[in-house]
Coordinates of C-alpha atoms in Angstrom, one line a residue:
Chain S
X1459 CA -8.8 -29.8 141.4
X1460 CA -11.2 -29.2 144.5
X1461 CA -10.7 -31.9 146.6
X1462 CA -12.8 -30.9 149.5
X1463 CA -14.5 -32.5 152.9
X1464 CA -17.9 -30.6 154.3
X1465 CA -19.1 -32.3 157.6
X1466 CA -22.9 -32.6 157.9
X1467 CA -22.9 -34.0 161.3
X1468 CA -20.6 -34.6 164.0
X1469 CA -22.6 -36.3 167.0
X1470 CA -22.9 -40.0 167.8
X1471 CA -26.1 -41.6 168.1
X1472 CA -28.0 -39.7 171.4
X1473 CA -30.2 -37.0 169.8
X1474 CA -29.6 -33.8 170.4
X1475 CA -30.2 -30.4 169.1
X1476 CA -26.8 -29.3 168.8
X1477 CA -24.9 -32.0 166.9
X1478 CA -26.4 -34.0 163.8
X1479 CA -25.9 -38.0 163.5
X1480 CA -22.7 -38.7 160.7
X1481 CA -22.8 -37.5 157.4
X1482 CA -20.1 -35.8 155.0
X1483 CA -19.6 -35.0 151.6
X1484 CA -16.2 -35.3 149.7
X1485 CA -16.3 -32.8 146.8
X1486 CA -13.8 -33.7 143.9
X1487 CA -14.3 -31.0 140.9
X1488 CA -17.9 -31.1 140.0
X1489 CA -18.8 -34.7 141.7
X1490 CA -20.1 -35.4 145.4
X1491 CA -19.7 -38.3 147.0
X1492 CA -22.0 -38.5 150.5
X1493 CA -20.6 -40.7 153.1
X1494 CA -23.1 -41.9 155.8
X1495 CA -26.3 -40.6 156.0
X1496 CA -27.6 -39.9 159.3
X1497 CA -31.4 -38.9 160.1
X1498 CA -32.3 -35.8 158.5
X1499 CA -29.0 -35.6 156.0
X1500 CA -31.2 -34.5 153.2
X1501 CA -32.0 -30.9 155.2
X1502 CA -28.2 -30.6 156.1
X1503 CA -27.2 -30.7 152.3
X1504 CA -29.8 -28.2 151.9
X1505 CA -28.7 -25.6 154.8
X1506 CA -25.0 -26.1 153.5
X1507 CA -26.1 -25.1 149.8
X1508 CA -24.7 -28.7 148.6
X1509 CA -27.6 -29.3 145.7
X1510 CA -28.9 -33.3 146.5
X1511 CA -29.6 -33.6 142.5
X1512 CA -25.5 -33.5 142.1
X1513 CA -24.9 -36.5 144.2
X1514 CA -23.7 -39.4 142.2
X1515 CA -22.3 -41.7 144.9
X1516 CA -23.3 -42.9 148.4
X1517 CA -21.3 -44.6 150.7
X1518 CA -22.5 -46.2 154.0
X1519 CA -20.1 -47.5 156.4
X1520 CA -22.5 -49.8 158.8
X1521 CA -26.0 -50.0 159.9
X1522 CA -26.5 -48.4 163.1
X1523 CA -29.0 -45.9 162.5
X1524 CA -27.0 -42.8 163.3
X1525 CA -25.0 -43.8 160.2
X1526 CA -27.7 -44.6 157.4
X1527 CA -31.6 -43.4 159.0
X1528 CA -31.5 -40.6 156.7
X1529 CA -31.1 -42.3 153.6
X1530 CA -34.1 -44.1 152.6
X1531 CA -35.9 -40.4 153.1
X1532 CA -33.3 -39.1 150.8
X1533 CA -33.5 -41.6 147.9
X1534 CA -37.5 -41.0 148.2
X1535 CA -36.8 -37.3 147.8
X1536 CA -34.4 -37.6 144.9
X1537 CA -37.6 -39.5 143.3
X1538 CA -40.2 -36.8 144.2
X1539 CA -37.6 -34.3 142.7
X1540 CA -37.8 -35.8 139.3
X1541 CA -34.3 -37.5 139.1
X1542 CA -33.3 -39.7 136.2
X1543 CA -29.6 -39.7 136.7
X1544 CA -28.0 -43.0 138.1
X1545 CA -27.0 -43.1 141.3
X1546 CA -24.5 -45.5 143.2
X1547 CA -24.7 -46.6 146.5
X1548 CA -22.2 -48.6 148.2
X1549 CA -23.0 -50.4 151.6
X1550 CA -23.4 -53.4 153.8
X1551 CA -25.4 -56.4 153.6
X1552 CA -28.5 -55.7 154.4
X1553 CA -29.2 -52.2 153.3
X1554 CA -30.8 -53.2 149.9
X1555 CA -33.3 -55.4 151.5
X1556 CA -34.0 -52.2 154.4
X1557 CA -34.4 -50.1 151.3
X1558 CA -36.3 -52.3 149.1
X1559 CA -38.9 -53.6 152.0
X1560 CA -39.6 -49.4 152.3
X1561 CA -40.3 -49.1 148.9
X1562 CA -42.4 -51.9 148.5
X1563 CA -44.7 -50.9 151.5
X1564 CA -45.1 -47.6 150.4
X1565 CA -45.5 -48.6 146.7
X1566 CA -42.3 -46.3 145.2
X1567 CA -41.1 -46.9 142.1
X1568 CA -37.6 -45.1 141.3
X1569 CA -37.6 -43.1 138.4
X1570 CA -33.9 -43.3 138.3
X1571 CA -31.5 -46.0 138.4
X1572 CA -30.1 -46.9 141.6
X1573 CA -27.3 -49.4 141.5
X1574 CA -26.1 -50.9 145.0
X1575 CA -22.9 -52.7 145.6
X1576 CA -22.4 -54.5 148.9
X1577 CA -19.2 -53.8 150.9
X1578 CA -17.1 -56.7 152.3
X1579 CA -16.4 -56.1 156.0
X1580 CA -13.6 -58.3 156.5
X1581 CA -10.8 -57.4 153.6
X1582 CA -9.9 -54.0 152.3
X1583 CA -11.6 -53.9 148.6
X1584 CA -11.4 -51.4 145.7
X1585 CA -14.7 -50.4 145.7
X1586 CA -15.0 -47.8 142.8
X1587 CA -12.5 -46.6 140.2
X1588 CA -13.7 -43.1 139.3
X1589 CA -11.9 -41.0 136.5
X1590 CA -10.5 -38.8 139.4
X1591 CA -10.2 -41.1 142.6
X1592 CA -10.5 -44.6 143.6
X1593 CA -12.4 -45.7 146.9
X1594 CA -11.6 -48.6 148.8
X1595 CA -13.1 -50.0 152.0
X1596 CA -11.4 -50.0 155.3
X1597 CA -12.5 -53.1 157.5
X1598 CA -13.5 -51.5 161.0
X1599 CA -13.5 -53.1 164.6
X1600 CA -17.1 -52.4 165.5
X1601 CA -20.0 -54.1 167.1
X1602 CA -21.5 -55.0 164.0
X1603 CA -20.1 -55.2 160.4
X1604 CA -18.0 -51.8 159.7
X1605 CA -16.2 -50.4 156.9
X1606 CA -14.3 -47.0 156.3
X1607 CA -13.3 -45.7 153.2
X1608 CA -10.2 -44.7 151.8
X1609 CA -10.3 -41.9 149.1
X1610 CA -7.2 -41.9 147.0
X1611 CA -6.8 -39.1 144.1
X1612 CA -5.2 -40.9 140.8
X1613 CA -2.4 -39.4 139.5
X1614 CA -2.8 -36.6 136.9
X1615 CA -1.0 -35.6 133.7
X1616 CA 2.1 -33.6 134.0
X1617 CA 1.2 -29.6 133.0
X1618 CA 2.2 -27.9 130.3
X1619 CA 4.4 -24.9 130.6
X1620 CA 2.6 -22.7 128.0
X1621 CA 5.2 -19.9 127.5
X1622 CA 7.8 -22.6 126.5
X1623 CA 6.1 -24.4 124.1
X1624 CA 7.1 -23.7 120.6
X1625 CA 4.2 -22.4 117.8
X1626 CA 4.8 -24.8 115.7
X1627 CA 4.2 -28.0 117.8
X1628 CA 1.6 -29.8 116.5
X1629 CA -1.4 -30.2 119.3
X1630 CA -1.0 -33.8 118.9
X1631 CA 2.2 -33.9 120.6
X1632 CA 0.8 -32.1 123.7
X1633 CA -0.4 -35.2 125.4
X1634 CA 2.8 -37.0 124.9
X1635 CA 4.6 -34.5 126.8
X1636 CA 1.6 -34.4 129.6
X1637 CA 2.1 -38.0 129.8
X1638 CA 5.8 -37.3 130.5
X1639 CA 7.0 -38.8 127.1
X1640 CA 10.0 -37.2 125.5
X1641 CA 9.3 -36.0 121.2
X1642 CA 11.9 -37.7 119.5
X1643 CA 13.0 -37.1 115.8
X1644 CA 13.4 -39.7 113.1
X1645 CA 16.8 -41.1 114.6
X1646 CA 15.4 -41.3 118.0
X1647 CA 16.8 -38.0 119.1
X1648 CA 15.2 -36.4 122.0
X1649 CA 13.3 -33.4 120.2
X1650 CA 11.2 -31.8 123.2
X1651 CA 11.7 -33.5 126.3
X1652 CA 8.9 -33.8 128.8
X1653 CA 11.2 -32.6 131.8
X1654 CA 11.8 -28.9 130.0
X1655 CA 7.9 -28.3 128.5
X1656 CA 6.1 -29.8 131.5
X1657 CA 5.6 -29.5 135.0
X1658 CA 5.2 -32.5 137.1
X1659 CA 1.8 -33.4 138.5
X1660 CA 0.8 -32.2 141.8
X1661 CA 1.1 -35.2 144.1
X1662 CA -2.1 -37.1 144.4
X1663 CA -3.8 -36.3 148.1
X1664 CA -5.9 -39.2 149.6
X1665 CA -8.8 -39.2 152.3
X1666 CA -9.4 -42.0 155.1
X1667 CA -12.7 -41.7 156.8
X1668 CA -12.6 -44.3 159.8
X1669 CA -16.2 -44.5 161.7
X1670 CA -17.5 -46.6 164.1
X1671 CA -14.5 -48.4 165.4
X1672 CA -12.2 -49.6 168.5
X1673 CA -8.5 -48.6 167.8
X1674 CA -7.4 -50.9 165.1
X1675 CA -4.1 -51.4 164.3
X1676 CA -5.0 -53.4 161.5
X1677 CA -5.6 -50.7 159.6
X1678 CA -2.7 -48.7 159.8
X1679 CA -0.8 -50.2 156.6
X1680 CA -3.8 -49.5 154.6
X1681 CA -4.0 -45.9 155.7
X1682 CA -0.4 -44.9 156.1
X1683 CA 0.5 -41.7 155.0
X1684 CA -2.9 -40.3 154.0
X1685 CA -3.5 -36.5 153.8
X1686 CA -6.4 -36.3 155.9
X1687 CA -7.8 -39.1 158.3
X1688 CA -11.3 -38.9 159.8
X1689 CA -11.3 -40.8 162.9
X1690 CA -14.4 -41.2 165.4
X1691 CA -13.5 -39.9 169.1
X1692 CA -16.5 -40.9 170.8
X1693 CA -15.2 -40.5 174.3
X1694 CA -12.5 -38.6 176.2
X1695 CA -10.2 -40.6 178.4
X1696 CA -12.5 -40.8 181.3
X1697 CA -14.5 -43.4 179.4
X1698 CA -11.9 -45.4 178.1
X1699 CA -13.1 -48.9 179.4
X1700 CA -16.9 -48.2 178.2
X1701 CA -15.3 -46.9 174.9
X1702 CA -13.5 -50.3 174.3
X1703 CA -16.9 -52.0 175.4
X1704 CA -18.9 -50.5 172.9
X1705 CA -16.3 -51.0 170.0
X1706 CA -15.5 -46.9 169.9
X1707 CA -12.2 -45.0 170.0
X1708 CA -11.2 -41.8 172.4
X1709 CA -9.8 -39.0 171.3
X1710 CA -6.2 -40.3 172.2
X1711 CA -6.8 -43.4 170.3
X1712 CA -7.4 -41.4 167.3
X1713 CA -4.7 -39.5 167.7
X1714 CA -2.4 -42.6 168.5
X1715 CA -3.4 -44.1 165.4
X1716 CA -2.8 -40.7 163.2
X1717 CA 0.9 -40.9 164.8
X1718 CA 1.5 -44.3 164.0
X1719 CA -0.2 -44.5 160.8
X1720 CA 1.9 -41.2 160.1
X1721 CA -1.1 -39.3 158.5
X1722 CA -0.9 -35.4 157.4
X1723 CA -3.9 -34.1 159.5
X1724 CA -6.3 -35.9 161.9
X1725 CA -10.4 -34.7 162.2
X1726 CA -12.4 -36.3 165.1
X1727 CA -15.7 -36.5 165.6
X1728 CA -18.6 -38.9 166.6
X1729 CA -18.5 -37.0 169.8
X1730 CA -21.0 -38.5 173.0
X1731 CA -23.8 -36.7 173.7
X1732 CA -22.7 -36.9 177.5
X1733 CA -20.4 -34.3 176.4
X1734 CA -21.5 -30.8 176.3
X1735 CA -18.4 -29.5 174.9
X1736 CA -15.7 -30.6 172.6
X1737 CA -12.7 -28.8 173.9
X1738 CA -11.3 -31.3 176.0
X1739 CA -11.4 -33.5 172.6
X1740 CA -8.8 -31.8 171.3
X1741 CA -6.5 -31.2 174.1
X1742 CA -6.5 -34.8 174.4
X1743 CA -5.9 -35.6 170.8
X1744 CA -3.4 -32.9 170.4
X1745 CA -1.4 -34.0 173.3
X1746 CA -0.3 -36.4 171.1
X1747 CA -0.8 -35.6 167.5
X1748 CA -0.8 -31.7 167.2
X1749 CA -2.2 -31.6 163.7
X1750 CA -5.7 -32.3 165.0
X1751 CA -9.1 -30.7 164.1
X1752 CA -12.6 -30.8 165.4
X1753 CA -15.2 -32.3 163.0
X1754 CA -17.4 -29.1 162.7
X1755 CA -20.7 -29.0 161.2
X1756 CA -20.9 -26.7 157.9
X1757 CA -17.2 -26.1 157.7
X1758 CA -15.5 -27.4 154.6
X1759 CA -11.8 -28.7 154.8
X1760 CA -9.5 -29.2 151.4
X1761 CA -8.1 -32.6 151.5
Chain P
X1089 CA -58.8 -32.9 181.8
X1090 CA -56.0 -31.5 179.4
X1091 CA -57.1 -32.6 175.9
X1092 CA -54.8 -31.2 173.8
X1093 CA -53.0 -31.2 170.1
X1094 CA -49.7 -30.1 169.5
X1095 CA -48.2 -30.1 165.9
X1096 CA -45.0 -30.9 165.2
X1097 CA -45.2 -31.1 161.3
X1098 CA -47.6 -29.5 158.7
X1099 CA -45.6 -29.9 155.6
X1100 CA -45.9 -32.8 152.9
X1101 CA -43.2 -34.8 151.2
X1102 CA -40.8 -33.2 149.7
X1103 CA -38.3 -31.7 152.1
X1104 CA -38.2 -28.0 152.9
X1105 CA -36.9 -25.8 156.0
X1106 CA -39.5 -24.6 157.1
X1107 CA -42.0 -27.0 157.6
X1108 CA -42.0 -30.6 158.8
X1109 CA -43.3 -33.6 157.7
X1110 CA -46.2 -35.2 159.7
X1111 CA -46.3 -35.5 163.4
X1112 CA -48.5 -34.4 166.2
X1113 CA -48.9 -34.8 169.9
X1114 CA -52.7 -36.0 171.5
X1115 CA -51.8 -35.1 175.3
X1116 CA -54.8 -36.7 177.8
X1117 CA -54.1 -35.8 181.4
X1118 CA -50.8 -37.1 181.6
X1119 CA -50.8 -39.5 178.6
X1120 CA -48.8 -38.4 175.5
X1121 CA -50.4 -40.1 171.9
X1122 CA -48.0 -39.6 169.1
X1123 CA -49.6 -39.7 165.7
X1124 CA -47.5 -40.3 162.7
X1125 CA -43.7 -39.8 162.5
X1126 CA -42.1 -38.1 160.0
X1127 CA -38.2 -37.9 159.7
X1128 CA -36.8 -36.0 162.4
X1129 CA -39.8 -35.9 165.2
X1130 CA -37.7 -37.3 167.8
X1131 CA -36.0 -33.8 167.4
X1132 CA -39.3 -32.0 167.2
X1133 CA -40.2 -33.5 170.5
X1134 CA -36.9 -32.4 172.2
X1135 CA -37.7 -28.5 170.7
X1136 CA -41.1 -28.5 172.0
X1137 CA -40.4 -29.9 175.6
X1138 CA -42.5 -33.2 175.0
X1139 CA -40.5 -35.7 176.8
X1140 CA -40.2 -38.4 174.6
X1141 CA -40.1 -40.9 177.4
X1142 CA -43.4 -40.0 178.2
X1143 CA -44.8 -41.4 175.3
X1144 CA -46.8 -44.6 175.2
X1145 CA -49.0 -44.9 172.0
X1146 CA -48.1 -44.1 168.7
X1147 CA -50.2 -44.2 165.6
X1148 CA -49.2 -44.4 162.1
X1149 CA -51.5 -43.7 159.4
X1150 CA -49.9 -45.1 156.6
X1151 CA -46.6 -46.1 154.8
X1152 CA -45.5 -43.2 152.9
X1153 CA -42.2 -41.9 154.4
X1154 CA -43.0 -38.4 155.5
X1155 CA -45.7 -40.2 157.7
X1156 CA -43.3 -42.7 159.4
X1157 CA -39.4 -42.2 158.3
X1158 CA -39.0 -40.7 162.0
X1159 CA -40.4 -43.8 163.6
X1160 CA -37.2 -46.2 163.8
X1161 CA -34.8 -43.5 164.5
X1162 CA -37.2 -42.3 167.4
X1163 CA -37.7 -46.2 168.6
X1164 CA -33.7 -46.7 168.4
X1165 CA -33.3 -43.9 170.5
X1166 CA -35.7 -44.5 173.4
X1167 CA -33.7 -47.7 173.7
X1168 CA -30.7 -45.9 174.0
X1169 CA -32.2 -43.7 176.8
X1170 CA -32.9 -47.0 178.5
X1171 CA -36.7 -47.1 178.5
X1172 CA -37.9 -50.0 180.1
X1173 CA -41.7 -49.1 179.5
X1174 CA -44.2 -50.7 177.2
X1175 CA -44.8 -49.1 174.2
X1176 CA -47.9 -49.4 172.0
X1177 CA -47.7 -49.0 168.2
X1178 CA -50.7 -49.1 165.7
X1179 CA -50.0 -49.0 162.2
X1180 CA -50.2 -50.3 158.6
X1181 CA -49.5 -54.2 157.6
X1182 CA -45.4 -54.3 156.3
X1183 CA -44.8 -51.8 159.3
X1184 CA -43.5 -54.4 161.7
X1185 CA -41.4 -55.9 158.9
X1186 CA -39.9 -52.6 158.4
X1187 CA -38.7 -51.9 161.9
X1188 CA -37.9 -55.6 162.7
X1189 CA -35.5 -55.8 159.6
X1190 CA -33.7 -52.7 160.5
X1191 CA -33.7 -54.1 164.2
X1192 CA -32.5 -57.2 162.8
X1193 CA -29.2 -55.7 160.9
X1194 CA -28.2 -53.2 163.7
X1195 CA -28.1 -56.5 166.3
X1196 CA -30.7 -54.1 168.3
X1197 CA -32.1 -56.1 171.0
X1198 CA -35.1 -53.5 172.8
X1199 CA -34.9 -53.1 176.5
X1200 CA -38.7 -52.2 176.6
X1201 CA -41.8 -54.1 175.2
X1202 CA -42.9 -53.0 171.9
X1203 CA -46.4 -54.0 171.3
X1204 CA -47.7 -53.8 167.6
X1205 CA -51.3 -53.9 166.2
X1206 CA -51.7 -53.9 162.7
X1207 CA -54.5 -51.4 161.1
X1208 CA -57.6 -52.3 159.0
X1209 CA -57.8 -49.9 156.3
X1210 CA -61.2 -51.2 155.5
X1211 CA -63.5 -50.6 158.1
X1212 CA -63.6 -48.5 161.0
X1213 CA -62.0 -50.4 164.0
X1214 CA -61.9 -49.8 167.9
X1215 CA -58.5 -49.9 168.1
X1216 CA -57.9 -48.7 171.5
X1217 CA -59.4 -48.7 174.8
X1218 CA -57.7 -46.3 177.3
X1219 CA -59.2 -45.5 180.8
X1220 CA -59.9 -42.1 179.4
X1221 CA -60.1 -42.6 175.7
X1222 CA -60.7 -44.9 172.7
X1223 CA -59.2 -44.3 169.5
X1224 CA -60.9 -45.5 166.2
X1225 CA -59.2 -46.0 162.8
X1226 CA -61.1 -43.8 159.8
X1227 CA -60.5 -45.6 156.6
X1228 CA -59.6 -43.4 154.2
X1229 CA -59.0 -42.8 150.4
X1230 CA -55.3 -42.5 149.6
X1231 CA -52.9 -44.2 147.1
X1232 CA -51.9 -47.0 149.7
X1233 CA -53.8 -48.3 152.5
X1234 CA -54.2 -45.2 155.0
X1235 CA -56.4 -44.9 158.1
X1236 CA -56.9 -41.6 160.3
X1237 CA -57.7 -41.9 163.8
X1238 CA -60.9 -40.7 166.3
X1239 CA -60.0 -39.9 169.6
X1240 CA -63.1 -39.8 171.4
X1241 CA -62.9 -39.1 175.1
X1242 CA -64.6 -41.1 177.4
X1243 CA -67.7 -39.7 179.5
X1244 CA -66.5 -38.9 183.1
X1245 CA -68.6 -39.2 186.2
X1246 CA -70.6 -36.5 187.6
X1247 CA -68.7 -33.9 189.6
X1248 CA -69.4 -34.0 193.6
X1249 CA -71.0 -30.5 194.8
X1250 CA -68.6 -30.3 197.9
X1251 CA -70.4 -27.4 199.8
X1252 CA -73.4 -29.1 199.6
X1253 CA -72.2 -32.6 200.6
X1254 CA -73.6 -33.4 204.2
X1255 CA -70.7 -34.2 206.8
X1256 CA -71.8 -37.2 207.7
X1257 CA -72.2 -39.2 204.6
X1258 CA -70.4 -41.9 204.5
X1259 CA -67.6 -41.6 201.8
X1260 CA -68.7 -44.9 200.3
X1261 CA -71.6 -43.2 199.0
X1262 CA -69.9 -40.5 197.0
X1263 CA -68.9 -42.7 194.1
X1264 CA -73.0 -43.6 194.0
X1265 CA -73.7 -40.4 193.2
X1266 CA -70.8 -39.5 190.4
X1267 CA -72.1 -42.5 188.8
X1268 CA -75.7 -40.5 188.8
X1269 CA -77.1 -42.9 191.3
X1270 CA -79.5 -41.5 193.8
X1271 CA -79.0 -42.9 197.4
X1272 CA -82.1 -44.1 198.8
X1273 CA -83.2 -45.1 202.5
X1274 CA -84.7 -48.9 203.6
X1275 CA -88.1 -48.1 202.6
X1276 CA -86.7 -47.1 198.7
X1277 CA -87.0 -43.3 198.9
X1278 CA -84.4 -40.8 197.7
X1279 CA -82.3 -39.3 200.6
X1280 CA -79.6 -37.7 198.6
X1281 CA -80.4 -37.3 194.7
X1282 CA -77.5 -37.3 192.6
X1283 CA -79.1 -34.5 190.5
X1284 CA -79.2 -32.4 193.6
X1285 CA -75.3 -33.3 195.1
X1286 CA -73.4 -33.5 191.6
X1287 CA -73.1 -31.3 188.3
X1288 CA -73.1 -33.0 185.2
X1289 CA -70.1 -34.3 183.5
X1290 CA -68.5 -32.3 181.0
X1291 CA -69.4 -33.0 177.6
X1292 CA -67.2 -35.8 176.3
X1293 CA -64.6 -34.5 173.7
X1294 CA -63.4 -35.8 170.2
X1295 CA -60.4 -35.4 167.7
X1296 CA -60.2 -36.6 164.0
X1297 CA -57.5 -36.8 162.2
X1298 CA -57.6 -37.6 158.7
X1299 CA -54.5 -37.4 156.6
X1300 CA -54.0 -38.4 153.6
X1301 CA -56.8 -38.8 151.7
X1302 CA -58.7 -37.8 148.4
X1303 CA -62.3 -36.0 149.6
X1304 CA -63.8 -39.0 151.5
X1305 CA -67.7 -38.4 151.4
X1306 CA -67.7 -42.7 153.3
X1307 CA -66.1 -41.0 156.8
X1308 CA -68.5 -38.2 157.0
X1309 CA -70.9 -40.3 159.2
X1310 CA -68.3 -41.8 161.3
X1311 CA -66.4 -38.1 162.4
X1312 CA -69.8 -36.3 162.4
X1313 CA -70.0 -34.0 165.1
X1314 CA -66.1 -34.0 166.1
X1315 CA -65.0 -30.8 167.9
X1316 CA -62.0 -31.0 166.0
X1317 CA -61.4 -32.3 162.6
X1318 CA -57.8 -32.2 161.5
X1319 CA -57.7 -32.8 157.9
X1320 CA -55.2 -32.7 154.9
X1321 CA -54.8 -30.0 152.6
X1322 CA -51.9 -30.5 150.5
X1323 CA -53.1 -28.0 147.5
X1324 CA -55.2 -24.9 146.8
X1325 CA -58.2 -24.5 144.2
X1326 CA -55.5 -24.4 141.1
X1327 CA -54.2 -27.7 141.8
X1328 CA -57.5 -29.4 142.4
X1329 CA -57.0 -32.0 139.4
X1330 CA -53.3 -33.1 140.7
X1331 CA -54.7 -33.3 144.1
X1332 CA -57.4 -35.6 142.8
X1333 CA -55.0 -37.5 141.0
X1334 CA -52.4 -37.7 143.9
X1335 CA -55.6 -39.0 146.1
X1336 CA -54.6 -35.5 148.3
X1337 CA -57.3 -33.0 149.3
X1338 CA -57.8 -29.2 148.8
X1339 CA -58.4 -26.5 151.5
X1340 CA -61.7 -25.9 150.1
X1341 CA -62.2 -30.1 150.4
X1342 CA -61.1 -30.0 154.1
X1343 CA -63.9 -27.6 154.7
X1344 CA -66.5 -28.8 152.7
X1345 CA -65.5 -32.0 154.9
X1346 CA -65.9 -29.9 157.9
X1347 CA -69.4 -28.7 156.6
X1348 CA -70.7 -31.6 155.7
X1349 CA -69.6 -33.8 158.8
X1350 CA -71.1 -30.6 161.1
X1351 CA -67.5 -30.9 163.2
X1352 CA -66.8 -28.0 165.7
X1353 CA -63.3 -26.6 164.3
X1354 CA -61.1 -27.6 161.4
X1355 CA -57.5 -27.6 160.9
X1356 CA -55.5 -27.9 157.8
X1357 CA -52.3 -29.0 157.3
X1358 CA -49.7 -31.4 155.0
X1359 CA -49.4 -28.3 152.7
X1360 CA -47.6 -29.1 149.4
X1361 CA -43.9 -27.4 149.6
X1362 CA -44.8 -25.6 146.1
X1363 CA -46.7 -22.9 148.2
X1364 CA -44.3 -20.6 149.9
X1365 CA -46.6 -19.4 152.2
X1366 CA -50.0 -20.4 153.5
X1367 CA -52.1 -17.7 154.0
X1368 CA -54.5 -18.6 150.7
X1369 CA -55.2 -22.0 152.5
X1370 CA -56.7 -20.2 155.2
X1371 CA -59.0 -18.0 153.0
X1372 CA -60.3 -20.9 150.5
X1373 CA -61.0 -22.9 153.2
X1374 CA -62.7 -20.2 155.6
X1375 CA -65.0 -19.1 152.3
X1376 CA -66.6 -22.5 153.0
X1377 CA -66.1 -23.1 157.0
X1378 CA -65.4 -20.2 159.2
X1379 CA -64.0 -22.3 161.7
X1380 CA -60.9 -23.1 160.1
X1381 CA -57.3 -22.9 161.3
X1382 CA -54.3 -23.6 160.1
X1383 CA -51.7 -26.3 161.8
X1384 CA -48.7 -24.5 162.8
X1385 CA -45.7 -26.0 163.9
X1386 CA -44.9 -25.8 167.8
X1387 CA -48.7 -24.4 168.4
X1388 CA -51.0 -26.1 170.9
X1389 CA -54.8 -26.1 170.6
X1390 CA -57.3 -27.2 173.3
X1391 CA -59.7 -29.9 172.0

């Protein structure tokens, strides 16, 4: 099953031409999940050949503009394009008011059902139970209410070993085996053991999105062991005091988080525009956690 | 005195990669006036080397998103950049609420004074009296309240003919002559006639911005004789019925307006994304009004 992350924006709030504001797409099989939606995100989707109409779920971390200014434009464009499919939106208190006031004055009636669920910034909450994945909020420490999002792939069924399956085994028994149950005879003896006829399900993968936040020990237990952690790294060591003041993190603090939470890989982004290049972010983070990578716009990573 | 128009967006609402949504900058000497502010306008300003900090006046025609979605992002970025200069904003009822609700939830305190004046969509109104120009609203006929903007350069003073001015003429008399007043002796006889020592002031120029609107005879008298008319032309003849339904205009109707209002030149824009090229817009408009030009992004026109 594909479980990928595509970066649409790696920059922070100050506008520059070579980095866009935050937006990412998680693709899980055929489903697209949009995380944050900075100004112009709809154009990034088009540029990256991600068909906007396939998006079903949108998650907004907080109401600083570089994380949501592209949302109402995107919702409007979906309407113009004739969308009728349901769309689910998860975000902070206030987001619904921001949307509805604009639609009221533009006299916009959506042709598609838009479902909104408010996030709780104070405690981890199961937000969404999808057939293939669950999404939990991660409380972050920022200047205003802010949550990250934790995607946990669900345990899948065991896989039948096609060559071993006896030709006369009724198809209705396949499901038993894939569920890990043995097939017994009338006396309760094992006829076909799940162990023999199936392979274990692949290990479920997980992705944690954490932006924007101060170095935040409170979340370590929740994100422990995720395969991929995206963590903001707005600043380098030289700006640690400023970073602290604005409730942001340095590359080194993102890497420390990755170490403490024992994650598989770390991706850093949300780079301040005061840095013209990002090489030093990688240097400082890798000195603490070698498996660090830069968020690069247009690039897709397997989770 | 420079009096120029720079086009930042020539497209309509549906997002496409090769045309941006509506935004224009009028430059009058050192002053910048922004008209409409579609999504991403702040990036267009940077691309066109128009320093955002120099903008003092913003005019928003109406609250369809392709004309204002870039405004709150732009106001936010001005704040991040440390602006302290006053900024004047003119726009429809509701715009202030849209701005303030977003600043409230993002906990944004502006460091610069932002002055808002609501436009009246029902009758032409003098909106702004600047030392070099006046700006009036033009009531348009759209699906929601919408105004155009009419920029009229003020009559300037006559120009001294330096070579002719007697060396012993007190400098304090220059202003009299430039105002067109003769300088008299004690007996009331003309010593220096303004006619002889000055050249007439250049004819004041004018620019009318009209987007979005149905073919709108009601505005002909108001915009009669302007040097440059920008008029939306969302559609070609093939879509005239649709155009009428959505309160838009065809290229031909824009040109008919130019003829009826006896303007100097016509610029058309707001092209629907269903047209991949714009050549035919020019053909259809010029068949009615030869002095028609296309709005082209990044191009600057003298008014």
